[in-house]
Amino acid sequence: MTSPTFIVLLSIAFLESGIAITLNMYIIIMDAKNIRNDTRLNPSDLIHLLRGLVNILLQCSLTVQGTLYVICVPLLFIKEVYFPITIITLTTTYCSFWLTAWLCAYYCTTITNFRYGLCVWLQRISSSSLLLLLLLTAGGTFLIGLLCIWNIKIEAEVKGSENSTVGTSFISGTFNVNPLYSLITTCLGCGLPFILILYSIILTVSSLLRHVCNMKQSDSGFTRPKLQAHLNAIRTVTLILIVFVTFCIAEIVLSTAKFSSPPNEKLVICWVIVMSYPTAESIIDIQASSKLRKVFVETFSAVCRRNTKPDN
């Protein structure tokens, strides 16, 4: 029987899902319009659009998993249920991580003037080979997710009568992951994107410090707008890194946990934190893009005025 605590947590999870899907749909629609109207493809608009699509799929998958865990834990340990959900979740999670890393790299390369090897390479591919890079990202993350079928074993403990399986009850279950597969997927799906995001922060902060030194030595040029661009980029990439790390920690807790019936409240809370990731990403994307932020504020203000307008 579902306790009031689980009902509250499940309600919060569904509310998060509704907000995440709505915000990401808004991002998709607005960036699709920008891409259609612009004569030159803007890499940030394309990455935002793809992140919106991926985050909607990720949100739906996480919502299904969380709902099954609260309502019917044994279903999670049926292969026909678990593996399709896991493939979608792993693919969209790692794809979202890599899209986030490419977005951070794009922010970094557009405002910094460094001529380091990796920085120059990122500038080149963001302008000439972005579509190919995104296709490789989608294909690689799907392959990682698909390989879970042969590298994850499900073990469930049930209790029942000796002569019949009727009335058997689920006690607990675990997911045993191949250590080599876990190491490879963690490095490729989480480690490399994390390094790229961190590298983007370091380069952007270094560029900001160099820019501030130049401002002290010279009062000429367009220093103030460029300073604001640096600060906006640092704030955005830092928020992305915080959300990234929080999501990974919650996922590690879930992946190493032993699931039982009735469900554990701490694990449900972790699942709610994980499910908030697409919502947080969409909010960061909206505040980072001046186009998205402007239209969103105007639309939200118009809706508020219409709802608060007294009836005649």
Short mmCIF file of C-alpha atoms in Angstrom, two decimals:
data_model
loop_
_atom_site.label_atom_id
_atom_site.label_comp_id
_atom_site.label_asym_id
_atom_site.label_seq_id
_atom_site.Cartn_x
_atom_site.Cartn_y
_atom_site.Cartn_z
CA MET A 1 0.00 0.00 0.00
CA THR A 2 1.38 3.39 -1.00
CA SER A 3 2.02 5.66 1.99
CA PRO A 4 1.17 9.40 2.05
CA THR A 5 4.89 10.19 1.79
CA PHE A 6 5.15 8.28 -1.47
CA ILE A 7 2.01 9.94 -2.77
CA VAL A 8 3.54 13.37 -2.09
CA LEU A 9 6.84 12.40 -3.71
CA LEU A 10 5.04 10.93 -6.71
CA SER A 11 2.99 14.11 -7.05
CA ILE A 12 6.17 16.20 -6.98
CA ALA A 13 7.70 13.92 -9.61
CA PHE A 14 4.69 14.29 -11.93
CA LEU A 15 4.73 18.06 -11.40
CA GLU A 16 8.42 18.14 -12.31
CA SER A 17 7.69 16.06 -15.40
CA GLY A 18 4.96 18.46 -16.52
CA ILE A 19 7.21 21.49 -16.03
CA ALA A 20 10.17 19.81 -17.78
CA ILE A 21 8.14 18.75 -20.81
CA THR A 22 6.51 22.18 -21.09
CA LEU A 23 9.79 24.12 -20.85
CA ASN A 24 11.63 21.81 -23.23
CA MET A 25 8.76 21.99 -25.74
CA TYR A 26 9.03 25.78 -25.54
CA ILE A 27 12.78 25.56 -26.24
CA ILE A 28 12.19 23.23 -29.21
CA ILE A 29 9.54 25.49 -30.76
CA MET A 30 11.53 28.70 -30.31
CA ASP A 31 14.82 27.27 -31.56
CA ALA A 32 13.10 25.62 -34.52
CA LYS A 33 11.75 29.05 -35.47
CA ASN A 34 15.20 30.61 -35.06
CA ILE A 35 16.82 27.93 -37.22
CA ARG A 36 14.12 28.31 -39.89
CA ASN A 37 14.36 32.12 -39.98
CA ASP A 38 18.16 32.45 -39.82
CA THR A 39 20.09 32.19 -43.05
CA ARG A 40 23.13 30.89 -41.15
CA LEU A 41 22.83 27.95 -38.79
CA ASN A 42 23.42 28.99 -35.20
CA PRO A 43 25.13 26.07 -33.38
CA SER A 44 23.70 27.06 -29.99
CA ASP A 45 20.12 27.01 -31.35
CA LEU A 46 20.66 23.56 -32.86
CA ILE A 47 22.17 22.16 -29.66
CA HIS A 48 19.37 23.69 -27.56
CA LEU A 49 16.78 22.11 -29.85
CA LEU A 50 18.38 18.67 -29.64
CA ARG A 51 18.80 18.99 -25.87
CA GLY A 52 15.08 19.77 -25.62
CA LEU A 53 14.16 16.64 -27.58
CA VAL A 54 16.55 14.43 -25.61
CA ASN A 55 15.44 15.83 -22.26
CA ILE A 56 11.78 15.16 -23.04
CA LEU A 57 12.58 11.50 -23.80
CA LEU A 58 14.75 11.32 -20.67
CA GLN A 59 12.02 12.87 -18.52
CA CYS A 60 9.40 10.40 -19.78
CA SER A 61 11.72 7.45 -19.15
CA LEU A 62 12.62 8.60 -15.64
CA THR A 63 8.96 9.24 -14.83
CA VAL A 64 8.01 5.70 -15.88
CA GLN A 65 10.85 4.23 -13.81
CA GLY A 66 9.99 6.30 -10.74
CA THR A 67 6.29 5.49 -11.00
CA LEU A 68 6.97 1.76 -11.29
CA TYR A 69 9.33 1.91 -8.32
CA VAL A 70 6.71 3.57 -6.10
CA ILE A 71 3.66 1.65 -7.33
CA CYS A 72 4.98 -1.78 -8.40
CA VAL A 73 8.67 -2.54 -7.78
CA PRO A 74 8.58 -6.12 -9.15
CA LEU A 75 7.83 -4.86 -12.66
CA LEU A 76 11.28 -3.25 -12.76
CA PHE A 77 12.84 -6.72 -12.55
CA ILE A 78 11.04 -8.12 -15.59
CA LYS A 79 13.51 -8.08 -18.49
CA GLU A 80 10.90 -7.12 -21.06
CA VAL A 81 10.13 -4.01 -18.99
CA TYR A 82 13.52 -3.12 -17.60
CA PHE A 83 15.78 -3.36 -20.66
CA PRO A 84 13.77 -1.10 -23.04
CA ILE A 85 13.48 1.55 -20.32
CA THR A 86 17.18 1.22 -19.45
CA ILE A 87 18.29 1.53 -23.08
CA ILE A 88 16.26 4.72 -23.49
CA THR A 89 17.43 6.12 -20.14
CA LEU A 90 21.13 5.43 -20.71
CA THR A 91 21.04 6.69 -24.30
CA THR A 92 19.24 9.93 -23.46
CA THR A 93 21.30 10.51 -20.29
CA TYR A 94 24.67 10.17 -21.99
CA CYS A 95 23.45 12.04 -25.07
CA SER A 96 22.27 14.89 -22.84
CA PHE A 97 25.66 14.92 -21.09
CA TRP A 98 27.52 15.18 -24.39
CA LEU A 99 25.18 17.83 -25.80
CA THR A 100 25.74 19.79 -22.59
CA ALA A 101 29.50 19.45 -23.02
CA TRP A 102 29.36 20.61 -26.66
CA LEU A 103 27.20 23.58 -25.63
CA CYS A 104 29.68 24.59 -22.93
CA ALA A 105 32.53 24.23 -25.43
CA TYR A 106 30.65 26.41 -27.91
CA TYR A 107 30.08 29.12 -25.28
CA CYS A 108 33.77 28.98 -24.43
CA THR A 109 35.07 29.15 -28.01
CA THR A 110 32.82 32.06 -28.98
CA ILE A 111 34.17 34.42 -26.32
CA THR A 112 37.78 33.30 -25.81
CA ASN A 113 40.76 33.96 -28.07
CA PHE A 114 43.06 31.16 -26.97
CA ARG A 115 45.00 29.27 -29.62
CA TYR A 116 45.52 26.03 -27.72
CA GLY A 117 45.20 22.77 -29.66
CA LEU A 118 41.89 21.62 -28.15
CA CYS A 119 40.39 25.10 -28.21
CA VAL A 120 41.26 25.55 -31.90
CA TRP A 121 39.82 22.10 -32.67
CA LEU A 122 36.56 22.94 -30.89
CA GLN A 123 36.29 26.22 -32.79
CA ARG A 124 36.82 24.41 -36.09
CA ILE A 125 34.30 21.62 -35.57
CA SER A 126 31.63 23.98 -34.16
CA SER A 127 31.67 25.91 -37.41
CA SER A 128 32.24 23.20 -40.02
CA SER A 129 31.45 19.71 -38.69
CA LEU A 130 28.81 20.27 -36.02
CA LEU A 131 26.10 18.12 -37.65
CA LEU A 132 28.50 15.20 -38.07
CA LEU A 133 29.65 15.58 -34.48
CA LEU A 134 26.06 15.52 -33.19
CA LEU A 135 25.24 12.44 -35.30
CA LEU A 136 28.28 10.63 -33.89
CA THR A 137 27.20 11.65 -30.39
CA ALA A 138 23.70 10.21 -30.91
CA GLY A 139 25.03 6.99 -32.47
CA GLY A 140 27.71 6.45 -29.84
CA THR A 141 25.38 6.99 -26.88
CA PHE A 142 22.76 4.67 -28.40
CA LEU A 143 25.41 1.95 -28.75
CA ILE A 144 26.39 2.40 -25.10
CA GLY A 145 22.76 2.05 -24.04
CA LEU A 146 22.15 -0.99 -26.27
CA LEU A 147 25.14 -2.87 -24.83
CA CYS A 148 23.44 -2.94 -21.41
CA ILE A 149 21.41 -5.96 -22.60
CA TRP A 150 24.53 -8.14 -22.44
CA ASN A 151 26.19 -6.45 -19.45
CA ILE A 152 23.47 -6.09 -16.81
CA LYS A 153 22.00 -9.06 -14.95
CA ILE A 154 18.83 -8.87 -12.94
CA GLU A 155 18.52 -10.75 -9.64
CA ALA A 156 15.25 -10.78 -7.71
CA GLU A 157 14.45 -12.45 -4.40
CA VAL A 158 10.90 -13.69 -3.99
CA LYS A 159 9.06 -15.54 -1.22
CA GLY A 160 6.30 -18.06 -1.81
CA SER A 161 4.94 -21.46 -1.02
CA GLU A 162 6.98 -24.59 -1.69
CA ASN A 163 4.50 -26.27 -4.03
CA SER A 164 3.19 -23.34 -6.03
CA THR A 165 4.25 -20.00 -7.31
CA VAL A 166 0.81 -18.60 -6.60
CA GLY A 167 0.99 -15.95 -3.94
CA THR A 168 4.71 -15.34 -4.32
CA SER A 169 5.81 -11.91 -3.12
CA PHE A 170 8.75 -9.77 -4.14
CA ILE A 171 11.29 -9.09 -1.38
CA SER A 172 14.24 -7.33 -3.00
CA GLY A 173 16.19 -7.11 -6.22
CA THR A 174 19.53 -5.91 -7.53
CA PHE A 175 21.06 -4.99 -10.88
CA ASN A 176 24.52 -6.51 -11.35
CA VAL A 177 26.55 -4.54 -13.89
CA ASN A 178 29.63 -5.90 -15.65
CA PRO A 179 32.56 -3.95 -14.07
CA LEU A 180 34.30 -3.45 -17.43
CA TYR A 181 31.10 -2.16 -19.02
CA SER A 182 30.49 0.13 -16.04
CA LEU A 183 34.03 1.53 -16.26
CA ILE A 184 33.86 2.14 -20.02
CA THR A 185 30.40 3.73 -19.96
CA THR A 186 31.29 5.91 -16.98
CA CYS A 187 34.43 7.18 -18.71
CA LEU A 188 32.82 7.72 -22.12
CA GLY A 189 29.38 8.85 -20.99
CA CYS A 190 30.20 10.88 -17.87
CA GLY A 191 33.94 11.35 -17.46
CA LEU A 192 34.79 12.89 -20.84
CA PRO A 193 31.80 15.31 -20.86
CA PHE A 194 32.69 16.36 -17.31
CA ILE A 195 36.30 17.06 -18.36
CA LEU A 196 35.13 19.06 -21.36
CA ILE A 197 32.74 21.14 -19.22
CA LEU A 198 35.45 21.74 -16.61
CA TYR A 199 37.94 22.63 -19.35
CA SER A 200 35.45 25.16 -20.73
CA ILE A 201 35.10 26.77 -17.30
CA ILE A 202 38.88 26.99 -16.83
CA LEU A 203 39.40 28.57 -20.26
CA THR A 204 36.54 31.02 -19.79
CA VAL A 205 37.75 32.10 -16.33
CA SER A 206 41.31 32.47 -17.66
CA SER A 207 40.02 34.57 -20.53
CA LEU A 208 38.03 36.71 -18.11
CA LEU A 209 41.07 37.35 -15.90
CA ARG A 210 43.15 38.27 -18.93
CA HIS A 211 40.39 40.57 -20.14
CA VAL A 212 40.16 42.29 -16.75
CA CYS A 213 43.94 42.88 -16.80
CA ASN A 214 43.62 44.43 -20.26
CA MET A 215 40.82 46.67 -19.00
CA LYS A 216 43.09 48.00 -16.25
CA GLN A 217 45.80 48.83 -18.78
CA SER A 218 43.55 50.37 -21.41
CA ASP A 219 40.23 52.20 -21.35
CA SER A 220 39.60 51.85 -25.07
CA GLY A 221 37.63 49.18 -26.92
CA PHE A 222 34.41 47.29 -26.20
CA THR A 223 35.49 45.98 -22.82
CA ARG A 224 32.22 46.19 -20.88
CA PRO A 225 30.05 44.10 -23.23
CA LYS A 226 32.79 41.51 -23.52
CA LEU A 227 33.15 41.41 -19.73
CA GLN A 228 29.41 40.77 -19.42
CA ALA A 229 29.64 37.98 -22.00
CA HIS A 230 32.38 36.32 -19.96
CA LEU A 231 30.36 36.58 -16.75
CA ASN A 232 27.21 35.18 -18.38
CA ALA A 233 29.14 32.27 -19.86
CA ILE A 234 30.85 31.47 -16.54
CA ARG A 235 27.54 31.59 -14.67
CA THR A 236 25.84 29.32 -17.22
CA VAL A 237 28.62 26.75 -17.42
CA THR A 238 29.00 26.68 -13.62
CA LEU A 239 25.27 26.04 -13.16
CA ILE A 240 25.46 23.29 -15.77
CA LEU A 241 28.39 21.68 -13.92
CA ILE A 242 26.56 21.80 -10.56
CA VAL A 243 23.43 20.19 -12.03
CA PHE A 244 25.60 17.62 -13.85
CA VAL A 245 27.45 16.58 -10.68
CA THR A 246 24.24 16.45 -8.59
CA PHE A 247 22.55 14.23 -11.17
CA CYS A 248 25.56 11.89 -11.34
CA ILE A 249 25.74 11.53 -7.54
CA ALA A 250 22.01 10.68 -7.33
CA GLU A 251 22.38 8.20 -10.20
CA ILE A 252 25.34 6.49 -8.47
CA VAL A 253 23.24 6.09 -5.31
CA LEU A 254 20.42 4.52 -7.34
CA SER A 255 22.68 2.26 -9.39
CA THR A 256 24.36 0.80 -6.28
CA ALA A 257 21.18 0.46 -4.21
CA LYS A 258 19.20 -2.64 -3.37
CA PHE A 259 15.56 -2.21 -4.31
CA SER A 260 12.95 -3.63 -2.01
CA SER A 261 9.20 -3.77 -1.55
CA PRO A 262 7.85 -1.56 -0.09
CA PRO A 263 10.16 1.05 -1.68
CA ASN A 264 12.78 2.91 0.30
CA GLU A 265 11.95 6.57 0.90
CA LYS A 266 15.57 7.70 0.49
CA LEU A 267 15.75 6.06 -2.93
CA VAL A 268 12.50 7.70 -3.96
CA ILE A 269 13.94 11.09 -2.95
CA CYS A 270 17.04 10.33 -5.06
CA TRP A 271 14.78 9.48 -7.96
CA VAL A 272 12.95 12.79 -7.59
CA ILE A 273 16.34 14.57 -7.68
CA VAL A 274 17.30 12.65 -10.81
CA MET A 275 13.96 13.49 -12.43
CA SER A 276 14.55 17.20 -11.83
CA TYR A 277 17.59 17.16 -14.14
CA PRO A 278 15.70 17.89 -17.43
CA THR A 279 13.80 20.70 -15.69
CA ALA A 280 17.00 22.27 -14.40
CA GLU A 281 18.64 21.98 -17.82
CA SER A 282 15.73 23.70 -19.54
CA ILE A 283 15.77 26.57 -17.02
CA ILE A 284 19.51 27.04 -17.55
CA ASP A 285 19.06 27.02 -21.34
CA ILE A 286 16.33 29.67 -21.16
CA GLN A 287 18.30 32.01 -18.91
CA ALA A 288 21.46 31.54 -21.00
CA SER A 289 19.86 32.50 -24.33
CA SER A 290 18.79 36.13 -24.70
CA LYS A 291 16.25 35.17 -27.39
CA LEU A 292 14.64 32.42 -25.32
CA ARG A 293 14.70 34.50 -22.15
CA LYS A 294 13.10 37.56 -23.76
CA VAL A 295 10.21 35.67 -25.37
CA PHE A 296 9.67 33.54 -22.26
CA VAL A 297 9.43 36.60 -19.99
CA GLU A 298 7.07 38.34 -22.41
CA THR A 299 4.86 35.25 -22.71
CA PHE A 300 4.83 34.61 -18.96
CA SER A 301 4.00 38.27 -18.24
CA ALA A 302 1.16 38.22 -20.77
CA VAL A 303 -0.32 35.07 -19.23
CA CYS A 304 -0.10 36.56 -15.72
CA ARG A 305 -1.81 39.78 -16.84
CA ARG A 306 -4.57 37.84 -18.56
CA ASN A 307 -5.17 35.66 -15.48
CA THR A 308 -5.18 38.61 -13.06
CA LYS A 309 -7.34 40.84 -15.24
CA PRO A 310 -10.71 41.36 -13.50
CA ASP A 311 -13.82 40.16 -15.34
CA ASN A 312 -16.11 42.87 -16.62
#
